[in-house]
Amino acid sequence: MLAPMLATVLALILATPGIATAQDLQDRSVTPAAPVAPPVATPPPTDDQVQFSATTLEYDYDADIVTATGDVRMLRQGERLRADKVVWNRKTGKVVATGDIAIANPQGDIAYGDRIDLTDSLKDGVVDNMLVVLEQGGRLAAAKGTRETDGTVRLVSAAYTPCAVTSSAGCPKEPTWKITAVRVTYRPERKRVYYDGARINLFGLPTVPLPRFSHPVGGGSDSGLLSPNAQYSRVNGLEFSLPYYFALAPNRGLTVTPHIYSSVLPMADVEYSQLTSNGALRLRGYLTESRRSDDLNTVDPTDTSRALRGYLDGTTRYQFSPEWSASGSLRWTTDRTFLRRYNISRDDRLRNTATIQRIDANSYFALTGWAVQTLRVNDSQGMQPIALPEIDYRRRFTDGLLGGRVEMQLNSLALTRTDGQDTQRAFASLRWDLHRLTNWGQELTLTAFARGDAYNAHDTLSTAVASYRGEEGFQTRAIGAVSLDMRWPLIGSFGAGTQRLTPRFQIVAAPRIKNFSIPNEDSRAVDLDDANLFALNRFPGYDRFEDSTRATYGAEWALDLPGFTLDTVVGQSYRLSVRPTILPDGTGLSDRWSDYVGRTELRFHDFVSVIHRYRLDKDGFQIRRNEIDATIGSRGTYALIGYLKLDRNIATVEDLRDREEARVAGRVQFARFWSVFGSAIVDLTNRDEDPLSLADGFDPIRHRLGVQYEDDCLRLGLTWRRDYRQIGDARRGNNFSLTLAFTNLGR
């Protein structure tokens, strides 16, 4: 039924945001009221009117009291209320709602309580035993709360937690952590909670008292302290860092992090981030002063005098239209050991790039520049290339010659070194591919390729490896190749699944090409594997092209069963021409018959994934490459195993050195939220495999071991890391790190 007088009163009641508190953080049995439509004959309510329903509505004329009882439900401007009883005393102006109250505001916050007392202004009020379930998942509870005219709620003897308060079985449980305080103030317009006399209770145990502080409960960003970090290292001593975030705008922020050490001077860490409608920018910088060692080859070097040391790291990307975009990255440090010493990064090369791209359905254009800073011990910075610019344009013509597809590419590159060889390159190429399917099911691909190159090289004698230099001055080169590729998929049943056997044969013909007169900048690290076995050019870049006539054969077998897949491929090539090859020893391609290469991939549900790549010597089947990457386990408990051995059986050549390495990592979840984890990298190379290596066949590089607790609202962990390599002032030793992160606090 509709009572205009009561509706006006209840409209004012519900005009205040639905915020409540309770000492009990557990869920209440009451659900917020659903919107109630008025009768058809009733005109639409105004902003000051309330839609409501109740089992009974009584009016005491003598006492001038209006009473609504029995599942009272009310709706006004998105505010919803449900209560057992609502009483309005018109003489005193007092309005009281009692009995399992549930209130929801338009923002999604839900408040529960037993009693609401409103003054005759109908704007101020007191709430008894109230619980607020915020839309973001947190909840506030207090014995009593007072609401002010601006919507601010002040709570006494209150508690807050974002954690679950029920177990997986639905039983009540103590939250992992909660904040208890003498006084709590919640400001809905700021979506922020303020505390006085607060403590953090972790696992039910009270911690040290906290100063006055606040934190946001909304999804936006706000200024404030972030999660602290504490760790210990042999070189720097005890470290403590406490970031502070400055919210400059809803889409821009600045994070300032002072790093305080017990053994060295502090370090400043500043990060700026920005997000716009068409892109993002992030820039981070470190700056400190400390002693460093410029002697990187001595086991126990002597530190030099103090020097300013730092690091810049930035990334950006902007999408101006569906076709046009720009991106870039900046990485630069003052010296070669700063990143390792302060545990920022273990990269041995820092690459800086900037590019403008245009991509559509049939074309690609990129204007790129990049530069490399080396952090390797014996590398010369003057020998590192600076590419400015690199221009690449490609276009695909679907209606090509004789029904095939034509792709055109134009490319230009200029490489400059401050103390080394300079190279400029430009080429234009055309590639034609014709795909056909025979009546017997064979897939045939006919390819024709042509390219013209122009190179200009200076200071070629500064390049140590003679085969990489090329000839001084201006050189041109013409490249041509044709190939025929045949695949024949044969599919049949196998048990409850299917199997597929695909024999493959390819023949490639290319005339002798002027390779060694051209500088080799991008085709040095060549090795035969399953990825380039059937490639038109098995060199990875443009500066070298395989100028031989060869036949390649192989087969792929795939098995698909319910929850199980097995995919394996193996192949070999034979060079038909007798002229000397340009491929060096150790690549598996230097003789007329190549080595055998293959890959096997096995997957069992989401529990097992194993990928094995190998290369076998064609003469004695010795293993020249053996690479295994395996993942075994579930999401909570798993093991990662990686092994690589390169045994090329050659003398030392740059980019073709032998190596043997093992990588292991894993996690064991021994309780619902507790787990132990670890990882290690071990160098298994010895001097028989690599004469330049200083390893003894079992040389740990670094390892990590830790324990962690993580649930829906807390992450607590302790990690022990040890580095076994020493480079200058980045000395070997132990590092201990403590991680403590609370949901909705410090983020």
XYZ file of C-alpha atoms in Angstrom:
747
model
C 0.000 0.000 0.000
C 1.099 3.580 -0.471
C 1.053 6.194 2.325
C 2.211 9.609 1.087
C 2.943 10.897 4.571
C 5.189 7.960 5.474
C 6.713 8.013 2.019
C 7.927 11.573 2.507
C 9.546 10.682 5.810
C 11.184 7.557 4.455
C 12.448 9.463 1.429
C 14.470 11.643 3.750
C 15.649 8.607 5.657
C 16.940 6.975 2.529
C 18.435 10.148 1.111
C 21.559 9.486 3.171
C 24.025 6.908 1.767
C 23.512 3.428 3.193
C 26.504 3.045 5.559
C 26.465 0.942 8.729
C 28.707 -0.773 11.224
C 28.657 -3.732 13.601
C 31.019 -5.382 16.017
C 30.400 -8.685 14.242
C 32.213 -8.923 10.888
C 30.268 -12.040 9.844
C 27.551 -11.922 7.191
C 23.960 -11.256 8.239
C 21.021 -13.332 7.073
C 19.164 -10.339 5.608
C 19.392 -9.390 1.947
C 18.871 -5.865 0.597
C 15.410 -5.007 -0.562
C 14.593 -5.334 -4.233
C 12.992 -2.415 -6.080
C 9.223 -2.406 -5.800
C 7.105 -1.105 -8.646
C 4.153 1.105 -7.721
C 0.610 0.153 -8.669
C -0.301 0.811 -12.274
C -2.753 3.551 -11.406
C -0.215 5.383 -9.250
C 1.694 8.190 -10.984
C 5.489 7.890 -11.062
C 7.101 9.023 -7.779
C 9.077 12.247 -7.596
C 12.664 12.468 -6.311
C 11.367 13.154 -2.779
C 8.969 10.193 -2.720
C 9.603 6.616 -1.640
C 8.295 3.428 -3.176
C 7.619 0.956 -0.416
C 5.638 -2.064 0.612
C 4.802 -3.580 3.995
C 2.492 -6.209 5.402
C 0.594 -3.664 7.552
C 0.505 0.101 7.950
C -1.008 1.641 11.128
C -1.597 5.219 12.252
C -2.248 6.121 15.913
C -4.215 9.394 15.802
C -3.913 10.046 19.564
C -0.124 9.517 19.735
C 0.385 10.778 16.172
C 2.615 7.741 15.326
C 2.881 5.986 11.963
C 3.994 2.310 12.074
C 4.896 0.033 9.113
C 5.533 -3.629 9.976
C 6.167 -6.924 8.255
C 8.934 -7.126 5.643
C 9.100 -3.388 5.040
C 10.828 -2.656 1.712
C 11.570 0.816 0.401
C 13.222 2.322 -2.665
C 14.280 5.899 -3.403
C 16.767 7.091 -6.042
C 18.609 3.775 -6.052
C 18.730 3.523 -2.237
C 17.112 0.334 -0.909
C 16.008 -0.530 2.627
C 14.615 -3.638 4.217
C 13.507 -3.783 7.890
C 11.037 -5.624 10.081
C 9.528 -2.404 11.430
C 9.634 1.358 10.823
C 8.078 3.818 13.378
C 7.701 7.602 12.954
C 6.651 9.750 15.929
C 5.310 12.921 14.382
C 5.237 14.781 17.725
C 8.941 14.223 18.582
C 10.145 13.942 14.976
C 11.887 10.659 15.782
C 12.033 7.887 13.172
C 13.185 4.384 14.165
C 13.805 1.346 11.951
C 14.352 -1.958 13.776
C 14.762 -5.651 13.161
C 17.285 -7.123 10.708
C 17.944 -3.969 8.724
C 19.631 -4.155 5.309
C 20.475 -1.032 3.276
C 22.085 -0.790 -0.165
C 23.218 2.428 -1.849
C 23.615 2.998 -5.618
C 27.395 2.437 -5.333
C 26.829 -1.166 -4.213
C 27.701 -0.829 -0.495
C 25.418 -2.907 1.748
C 24.809 -2.079 5.415
C 23.262 -4.332 8.069
C 22.055 -3.394 11.551
C 19.536 -3.953 14.314
C 18.306 -0.403 14.909
C 18.512 3.037 13.282
C 17.580 6.166 15.300
C 17.108 9.390 13.326
C 16.703 12.873 14.792
C 13.874 15.193 13.853
C 16.091 16.681 11.123
C 15.887 13.273 9.478
C 19.498 13.704 8.346
C 21.519 12.848 11.477
C 21.262 9.517 13.160
C 22.711 6.782 15.314
C 23.045 3.134 14.278
C 23.347 0.218 16.683
C 25.226 -3.009 15.875
C 25.832 -2.284 12.227
C 27.888 -4.027 9.527
C 28.879 -2.429 6.199
C 29.800 -4.701 3.289
C 31.538 -2.487 0.737
C 31.154 -3.042 -2.974
C 34.943 -3.573 -3.278
C 34.741 -6.490 -0.839
C 35.856 -4.932 2.445
C 33.654 -4.604 5.499
C 33.373 -2.261 8.507
C 31.793 -3.208 11.837
C 31.131 -1.276 15.061
C 28.942 -1.288 18.136
C 27.598 2.173 17.332
C 27.888 4.676 14.508
C 26.959 8.321 14.121
C 26.054 9.831 10.787
C 26.621 13.515 10.015
C 24.727 15.707 7.591
C 27.412 15.440 4.898
C 27.254 11.630 4.952
C 30.385 11.109 7.078
C 30.114 8.116 9.402
C 31.967 8.101 12.722
C 32.321 4.714 14.387
C 33.298 3.771 17.935
C 35.111 0.515 18.817
C 35.180 -0.491 15.172
C 36.914 -3.072 12.973
C 37.767 -3.327 9.255
C 38.857 -6.237 7.085
C 38.867 -7.080 3.356
C 39.331 -10.790 4.143
C 36.851 -13.615 3.921
C 35.020 -14.240 7.201
C 33.670 -17.653 6.257
C 35.473 -20.858 5.363
C 35.032 -22.793 2.129
C 32.363 -24.839 3.913
C 30.442 -21.667 4.818
C 31.347 -21.709 8.510
C 32.347 -18.483 10.302
C 36.069 -17.947 10.752
C 38.414 -15.287 12.021
C 39.755 -13.125 9.151
C 43.470 -13.413 8.378
C 43.931 -9.801 9.399
C 41.781 -6.941 10.549
C 42.242 -3.415 11.850
C 40.668 -2.588 15.195
C 40.486 1.031 16.301
C 39.047 3.210 19.034
C 37.567 5.532 16.411
C 37.018 5.077 12.682
C 35.783 7.707 10.242
C 34.432 6.724 6.844
C 34.029 9.436 4.175
C 31.988 8.035 1.264
C 32.692 10.974 -1.045
C 36.442 10.262 -0.748
C 35.993 6.473 -0.499
C 38.502 6.517 2.345
C 38.658 5.206 5.918
C 40.511 7.074 8.714
C 41.698 5.469 11.974
C 42.554 6.677 15.491
C 44.090 4.341 18.066
C 44.402 1.471 15.616
C 46.107 -1.922 15.695
C 46.541 -4.556 13.013
C 45.513 -8.014 14.180
C 47.377 -10.681 12.193
C 46.137 -14.268 12.501
C 44.140 -13.155 15.524
C 47.157 -11.748 17.354
C 47.422 -7.974 17.989
C 50.523 -6.220 16.707
C 52.160 -2.968 17.726
C 49.967 0.158 17.856
C 49.712 2.192 14.665
C 49.768 5.970 14.248
C 46.805 7.791 12.783
C 46.482 6.720 9.167
C 43.971 6.185 6.384
C 43.508 4.049 3.294
C 41.162 3.991 0.284
C 38.375 1.468 -0.141
C 37.481 2.414 -3.708
C 38.937 1.188 -6.960
C 40.720 4.440 -7.809
C 44.169 5.657 -6.846
C 44.928 7.889 -3.896
C 48.016 9.287 -2.221
C 49.536 7.324 0.624
C 52.108 4.832 1.819
C 52.549 1.541 -0.048
C 53.718 -1.825 1.225
C 57.192 -1.671 2.804
C 60.085 -3.961 1.905
C 62.888 -5.272 4.074
C 65.913 -7.348 3.068
C 69.515 -8.030 3.937
C 72.543 -8.459 1.681
C 76.214 -8.943 2.374
C 77.322 -5.828 0.498
C 74.638 -3.306 1.439
C 73.625 -4.625 4.836
C 70.082 -4.289 6.146
C 67.739 -2.524 3.724
C 64.352 -0.969 4.433
C 62.229 0.804 1.830
C 58.837 2.462 2.274
C 57.227 3.763 -0.953
C 54.885 6.746 -0.948
C 52.460 7.235 -3.821
C 51.387 10.716 -4.933
C 48.136 10.665 -6.911
C 48.706 13.589 -9.275
C 45.483 12.888 -11.189
C 43.162 9.911 -11.748
C 45.448 8.817 -14.600
C 48.852 10.004 -13.306
C 50.917 9.081 -10.296
C 54.362 9.472 -8.759
C 55.935 6.919 -6.421
C 58.878 7.997 -4.271
C 60.764 5.228 -2.468
C 63.681 5.921 -0.138
C 65.931 2.875 0.327
C 67.743 2.997 3.677
C 70.795 0.733 4.182
C 72.844 -0.046 7.252
C 76.185 -0.315 5.406
C 75.929 2.212 2.553
C 74.321 5.555 1.829
C 70.571 5.718 1.072
C 69.227 5.452 -2.466
C 66.378 7.439 -4.032
C 63.883 5.586 -6.215
C 61.297 7.616 -8.181
C 58.717 6.241 -10.603
C 56.241 8.218 -12.717
C 53.332 6.539 -14.514
C 50.625 7.901 -16.760
C 47.706 6.351 -18.594
C 45.726 8.142 -21.295
C 43.000 7.153 -23.714
C 45.535 6.239 -26.399
C 48.613 5.073 -24.504
C 50.713 4.750 -21.373
C 54.061 5.941 -20.036
C 56.239 4.667 -17.187
C 59.612 6.072 -16.151
C 61.658 4.966 -13.150
C 64.983 6.232 -11.871
C 67.453 5.279 -9.130
C 70.207 7.496 -7.719
C 72.766 7.008 -4.953
C 76.431 7.488 -4.133
C 78.674 4.584 -3.245
C 82.096 3.106 -3.792
C 82.460 0.931 -6.859
C 85.176 -1.156 -8.472
C 86.213 -0.655 -12.078
C 88.364 -3.803 -11.991
C 85.805 -6.469 -12.919
C 88.223 -9.369 -13.440
C 89.780 -9.464 -9.964
C 88.313 -11.861 -7.422
C 88.600 -9.363 -4.542
C 88.850 -5.942 -6.188
C 89.618 -2.735 -4.362
C 86.808 -0.190 -4.432
C 87.450 3.181 -6.005
C 86.398 6.515 -4.553
C 82.744 7.391 -4.192
C 80.765 8.099 -7.342
C 77.201 8.981 -8.271
C 75.491 5.834 -9.501
C 72.056 5.294 -10.930
C 69.738 3.698 -13.440
C 66.904 4.812 -15.739
C 64.166 2.450 -16.894
C 61.183 3.552 -18.951
C 58.605 2.200 -21.376
C 55.893 3.872 -23.419
C 53.371 2.932 -26.053
C 50.708 5.002 -27.789
C 48.066 3.852 -30.265
C 47.097 6.878 -32.329
C 44.704 5.024 -34.632
C 43.916 1.395 -35.476
C 46.921 1.472 -37.837
C 49.449 3.910 -36.331
C 51.330 3.396 -33.053
C 54.532 4.490 -31.352
C 56.513 2.751 -28.620
C 59.838 2.983 -26.924
C 61.965 1.757 -24.042
C 64.825 3.340 -22.135
C 67.395 1.417 -20.074
C 70.644 3.058 -19.034
C 72.935 2.733 -16.030
C 76.029 4.552 -14.871
C 78.250 1.450 -14.580
C 78.298 -2.297 -15.128
C 77.744 -3.505 -11.567
C 75.114 -1.119 -10.189
C 72.092 -3.257 -11.132
C 73.554 -6.441 -9.658
C 74.833 -4.821 -6.486
C 71.440 -3.344 -5.600
C 69.425 -6.390 -6.809
C 67.560 -4.439 -9.479
C 68.319 -6.615 -12.509
C 70.707 -9.317 -13.691
C 70.559 -8.467 -17.379
C 73.966 -8.257 -19.043
C 72.792 -5.986 -21.874
C 70.427 -3.013 -21.783
C 68.576 -2.234 -24.994
C 67.041 1.151 -25.808
C 64.492 1.342 -28.613
C 62.088 3.771 -30.253
C 59.742 2.891 -33.086
C 56.820 4.198 -35.109
C 54.642 1.565 -36.770
C 51.771 1.364 -39.198
C 50.017 -1.979 -39.623
C 46.954 -2.810 -41.676
C 45.599 -5.956 -43.284
C 48.169 -6.074 -46.105
C 51.049 -3.756 -45.216
C 53.564 -3.034 -42.491
C 55.801 -0.001 -41.940
C 58.263 0.627 -39.106
C 60.787 3.366 -38.420
C 63.017 2.179 -35.574
C 66.137 3.172 -33.720
C 67.947 1.249 -31.020
C 71.134 1.268 -28.981
C 72.732 -1.275 -26.646
C 74.633 -0.751 -23.411
C 76.714 -3.780 -22.493
C 77.250 -4.855 -18.881
C 79.435 -7.840 -19.763
C 82.872 -7.925 -18.185
C 85.096 -8.054 -21.284
C 82.823 -6.341 -23.813
C 83.820 -2.976 -25.217
C 81.045 -0.391 -25.174
C 82.537 1.215 -28.255
C 81.898 -1.990 -30.207
C 78.152 -1.952 -29.431
C 76.061 -0.878 -32.429
C 73.727 2.086 -32.606
C 70.994 1.632 -35.212
C 69.560 4.896 -36.458
C 67.462 4.500 -38.387
C 66.088 1.123 -39.371
C 63.304 1.411 -41.941
C 61.202 -1.597 -42.868
C 58.241 -1.646 -45.251
C 56.329 -4.734 -46.376
C 53.271 -5.146 -48.560
C 51.308 -8.227 -49.480
C 49.369 -8.590 -52.719
C 46.743 -11.318 -52.447
C 45.825 -11.212 -56.142
C 49.292 -12.116 -57.262
C 50.848 -13.601 -60.346
C 49.248 -16.877 -61.538
C 47.007 -17.012 -58.489
C 49.871 -16.876 -56.000
C 50.602 -14.390 -53.262
C 53.280 -11.720 -53.690
C 55.062 -9.995 -50.812
C 57.346 -7.013 -51.268
C 59.863 -5.764 -48.700
C 62.003 -2.617 -48.575
C 64.562 -2.342 -45.788
C 67.281 0.098 -44.781
C 69.617 0.032 -41.769
C 72.496 2.190 -40.554
C 74.764 0.816 -37.794
C 77.285 3.095 -36.092
C 79.935 2.254 -33.490
C 82.090 4.736 -31.616
C 85.135 2.410 -31.702
C 84.223 -0.183 -34.305
C 82.909 -0.950 -37.739
C 80.156 1.148 -39.293
C 77.728 -0.478 -41.737
C 74.882 0.830 -43.876
C 72.509 -1.515 -45.680
C 69.536 -1.264 -48.035
C 67.672 -3.951 -49.956
C 64.483 -4.616 -51.897
C 62.946 -8.085 -52.213
C 60.000 -9.873 -53.813
C 58.617 -13.244 -52.762
C 55.973 -15.239 -54.638
C 54.171 -18.186 -53.004
C 51.695 -20.465 -54.765
C 49.746 -22.958 -52.615
C 47.895 -25.896 -54.135
C 46.167 -29.016 -52.826
C 46.269 -32.151 -55.037
C 43.518 -34.725 -55.428
C 45.506 -37.113 -53.191
C 45.735 -34.560 -50.399
C 49.289 -33.318 -50.813
C 49.941 -29.673 -49.911
C 52.266 -28.133 -52.498
C 53.966 -24.747 -52.129
C 56.032 -23.233 -54.914
C 58.199 -20.240 -53.891
C 60.304 -17.816 -55.890
C 62.465 -15.222 -54.135
C 64.595 -12.348 -55.450
C 66.476 -9.612 -53.593
C 68.941 -6.858 -54.378
C 71.319 -5.528 -51.678
C 73.575 -2.504 -51.300
C 76.115 -2.284 -48.442
C 78.628 0.307 -47.297
C 81.197 -0.597 -44.612
C 83.932 1.391 -42.841
C 86.670 0.408 -40.342
C 86.197 -3.284 -41.084
C 89.557 -4.232 -39.552
C 88.238 -3.350 -36.087
C 85.981 -6.439 -36.233
C 87.922 -9.321 -34.652
C 86.295 -12.230 -36.544
C 87.373 -11.997 -40.196
C 84.279 -13.730 -41.564
C 82.091 -11.004 -40.054
C 83.917 -8.014 -41.586
C 83.037 -7.918 -45.257
C 84.947 -5.694 -47.643
C 85.678 -2.034 -47.058
C 83.529 0.430 -48.974
C 80.480 0.038 -51.173
C 79.291 -3.450 -52.229
C 76.229 -4.808 -54.023
C 74.717 -8.260 -54.071
C 71.929 -10.089 -55.911
C 70.077 -12.999 -54.304
C 67.717 -15.478 -55.928
C 66.148 -18.766 -54.863
C 63.299 -21.087 -55.807
C 61.812 -23.898 -53.748
C 59.199 -26.610 -53.912
C 57.701 -27.810 -50.638
C 55.405 -30.848 -50.318
C 53.465 -31.936 -47.228
C 51.200 -35.017 -47.153
C 49.048 -35.240 -43.998
C 47.790 -38.786 -43.339
C 45.130 -38.942 -40.613
C 43.645 -41.990 -38.924
C 42.216 -43.258 -35.661
C 44.339 -44.464 -32.753
C 42.495 -45.953 -29.783
C 40.076 -43.337 -28.466
C 41.794 -40.552 -30.401
C 43.450 -39.710 -33.688
C 46.951 -39.735 -35.107
C 48.466 -37.708 -37.928
C 51.576 -38.621 -39.915
C 52.887 -35.879 -42.206
C 55.868 -36.666 -44.431
C 57.521 -33.524 -45.809
C 59.975 -32.913 -48.612
C 61.521 -29.664 -49.817
C 64.022 -28.762 -52.492
C 65.669 -25.325 -52.653
C 67.882 -24.045 -55.459
C 70.042 -20.899 -55.139
C 73.043 -19.759 -57.208
C 76.372 -18.764 -55.707
C 75.977 -15.506 -53.826
C 78.584 -12.940 -52.859
C 78.372 -13.475 -49.090
C 81.815 -12.903 -47.544
C 82.282 -9.532 -49.234
C 79.210 -8.359 -47.294
C 79.451 -7.480 -43.542
C 77.713 -9.914 -41.217
C 75.909 -7.983 -38.506
C 72.685 -9.928 -37.893
C 73.349 -13.526 -39.033
C 76.072 -14.664 -36.664
C 74.300 -16.977 -34.206
C 73.226 -19.685 -36.676
C 72.409 -23.221 -35.636
C 70.310 -25.949 -37.276
C 67.137 -26.732 -35.352
C 63.543 -27.786 -35.985
C 62.426 -24.169 -36.454
C 64.669 -23.421 -39.466
C 65.009 -26.926 -40.956
C 62.607 -26.128 -43.823
C 63.312 -22.378 -43.989
C 64.226 -20.773 -47.294
C 67.241 -19.198 -45.578
C 68.507 -20.866 -42.416
C 70.509 -17.822 -41.324
C 68.564 -15.765 -38.742
C 69.067 -12.333 -40.381
C 69.531 -10.648 -43.741
C 73.326 -10.348 -44.041
C 73.888 -13.985 -44.950
C 71.895 -16.122 -47.378
C 72.378 -19.863 -47.809
C 73.568 -20.132 -51.417
C 73.237 -23.856 -52.048
C 70.937 -26.297 -53.761
C 69.647 -28.679 -51.139
C 66.970 -31.247 -50.460
C 65.362 -31.501 -47.030
C 63.180 -34.337 -45.831
C 61.428 -35.095 -42.592
C 58.213 -36.178 -40.956
C 55.851 -35.060 -38.223
C 53.779 -37.439 -36.131
C 51.011 -36.185 -33.842
C 48.846 -38.214 -31.481
C 45.709 -36.782 -29.854
C 43.992 -38.727 -27.075
C 41.560 -37.490 -24.423
C 43.723 -35.358 -22.132
C 46.955 -36.376 -23.871
C 48.852 -35.010 -26.893
C 52.175 -36.024 -28.412
C 53.795 -34.110 -31.264
C 57.190 -34.995 -32.716
C 59.136 -33.908 -35.782
C 62.510 -35.024 -37.188
C 64.412 -34.175 -40.345
C 67.691 -33.810 -42.245
C 68.945 -31.991 -45.324
C 71.405 -32.841 -48.107
C 73.354 -30.250 -50.088
C 73.301 -31.128 -53.805
C 75.972 -28.624 -54.836
C 79.646 -29.473 -54.245
C 80.952 -25.942 -53.749
C 82.157 -25.016 -50.238
C 79.488 -23.894 -47.832
C 79.508 -20.577 -46.000
C 78.143 -22.214 -42.841
C 80.857 -22.754 -40.190
C 81.651 -26.007 -38.425
C 79.485 -26.788 -35.438
C 76.238 -25.531 -36.941
C 75.179 -28.971 -38.187
C 75.147 -27.692 -41.770
C 78.831 -27.507 -42.748
C 78.917 -30.928 -44.525
C 76.799 -32.014 -47.457
C 74.674 -34.169 -45.163
C 73.360 -32.166 -42.251
C 72.901 -33.407 -38.720
C 69.553 -34.832 -37.625
C 67.330 -32.370 -35.792
C 64.011 -32.833 -34.074
C 61.517 -31.769 -31.445
C 59.169 -33.764 -29.250
C 56.365 -32.141 -27.294
C 54.234 -34.037 -24.776
C 51.262 -32.722 -22.807
C 49.045 -34.524 -20.304
C 46.052 -32.435 -19.214
C 47.385 -29.380 -17.356
C 49.683 -31.548 -15.246
C 52.613 -32.423 -17.533
C 54.288 -30.428 -20.305
C 57.625 -31.570 -21.757
C 59.423 -30.087 -24.770
C 62.637 -31.737 -25.985
C 64.791 -30.328 -28.807
C 67.859 -32.140 -30.065
C 70.479 -32.356 -32.785
C 72.337 -35.609 -33.478
C 75.637 -35.868 -35.327
C 75.075 -37.458 -38.727
C 78.144 -39.706 -38.393
C 78.099 -41.185 -34.921
C 74.783 -39.923 -33.526
C 76.567 -37.947 -30.818
C 74.296 -35.425 -29.154
C 75.294 -31.955 -30.385
C 72.291 -30.193 -28.888
C 70.120 -31.416 -26.055
C 67.494 -29.057 -24.660
C 64.695 -30.013 -22.267
C 62.002 -27.811 -20.738
C 59.534 -29.599 -18.489
C 56.689 -28.466 -16.251
C 55.150 -31.048 -13.954
C 52.496 -30.464 -11.336
C 49.430 -28.477 -10.477
C 48.990 -24.777 -9.908
C 49.906 -25.057 -6.239
C 52.623 -27.724 -6.425
C 54.842 -27.952 -9.472
C 58.386 -28.431 -10.720
C 60.135 -26.647 -13.605
C 63.171 -28.350 -15.110
C 65.386 -26.945 -17.819
C 68.550 -28.431 -19.280
C 70.692 -27.248 -22.188
C 73.852 -28.760 -23.640
C 75.569 -27.466 -26.782
C 78.413 -29.749 -27.849
C 79.388 -28.502 -31.294
C 82.819 -30.206 -31.314
C 84.608 -27.131 -32.718
C 87.303 -24.680 -31.710
C 86.219 -21.454 -30.052
C 84.238 -19.222 -32.416
C 82.323 -16.132 -31.380
C 78.566 -16.813 -30.990
C 79.157 -20.605 -31.311
C 80.683 -21.440 -27.937
C 79.647 -24.668 -26.210
C 77.612 -24.525 -23.046
C 75.925 -26.836 -20.550
C 73.449 -25.499 -18.007
C 70.706 -26.777 -15.706
C 67.771 -24.779 -14.356
C 65.382 -26.030 -11.694
C 62.482 -24.368 -9.937
C 59.501 -25.554 -7.982
C 56.832 -24.913 -5.426
C 55.271 -27.285 -2.888
C 51.987 -26.321 -1.270
C 52.024 -28.166 2.061
C 48.889 -26.476 3.448
C 45.968 -24.606 1.970
C 47.750 -21.235 2.022
C 51.343 -22.218 2.840
C 54.004 -23.188 0.323
C 57.763 -23.459 -0.059
C 59.490 -22.513 -3.300
C 62.962 -22.490 -4.759
C 65.006 -22.172 -7.930
C 68.611 -22.613 -8.992
C 70.834 -22.187 -12.041
C 73.989 -24.296 -12.336
C 76.701 -23.905 -14.974
C 77.808 -27.411 -15.996
C 80.298 -26.224 -18.626
C 83.915 -27.284 -18.226
C 87.097 -26.261 -20.027
C 86.916 -29.294 -22.326
C 83.657 -27.922 -23.704
C 84.639 -24.233 -23.734
C 88.326 -23.283 -23.392
C 87.322 -19.745 -22.416
C 85.144 -20.908 -19.546
C 86.399 -20.693 -15.959
C 83.806 -23.172 -14.690
C 84.815 -26.579 -13.318
C 81.827 -28.569 -14.562
C 79.564 -27.758 -11.619
C 79.460 -24.057 -10.879
C 76.285 -22.711 -9.216
C 75.315 -19.293 -10.544
C 72.542 -18.395 -8.089
C 69.728 -19.983 -6.150
C 66.602 -18.941 -4.284
C 64.681 -20.635 -1.459
C 61.681 -19.332 0.435
C 58.415 -19.935 2.249
C 55.195 -18.029 1.613
C 51.692 -17.647 2.979
C 49.111 -16.281 0.533
C 45.339 -16.092 0.719
C 42.725 -13.717 -0.638
C 43.912 -10.749 1.437
C 47.471 -11.353 2.685
C 50.857 -12.308 1.270
C 53.649 -13.056 3.726
C 56.965 -14.535 2.633
C 60.619 -14.971 3.505
C 63.166 -15.555 0.716
C 66.847 -16.507 0.821
C 68.874 -15.794 -2.327
C 72.537 -16.503 -2.901
C 74.679 -15.287 -5.781
C 77.849 -17.272 -6.512
C 79.303 -14.920 -9.125
C 81.386 -11.881 -8.210
C 81.822 -8.970 -10.599
C 83.539 -5.933 -9.142
C 81.604 -4.557 -6.172
C 78.649 -6.871 -6.952
C 80.052 -9.489 -4.615
C 78.858 -13.010 -4.058
C 76.857 -13.653 -0.923
C 73.471 -14.116 0.683
C 70.397 -11.948 0.433
C 67.354 -12.275 2.696
C 64.048 -10.624 1.800
C 60.839 -10.267 3.828
C 57.568 -9.666 1.965
C 54.387 -8.507 3.690
C 51.458 -7.202 1.630
C 47.895 -6.483 2.783
C 44.963 -6.232 0.392
C 43.677 -2.635 0.171
C 46.648 -1.388 2.223
C 49.725 0.046 0.541
C 48.628 -0.358 -3.060
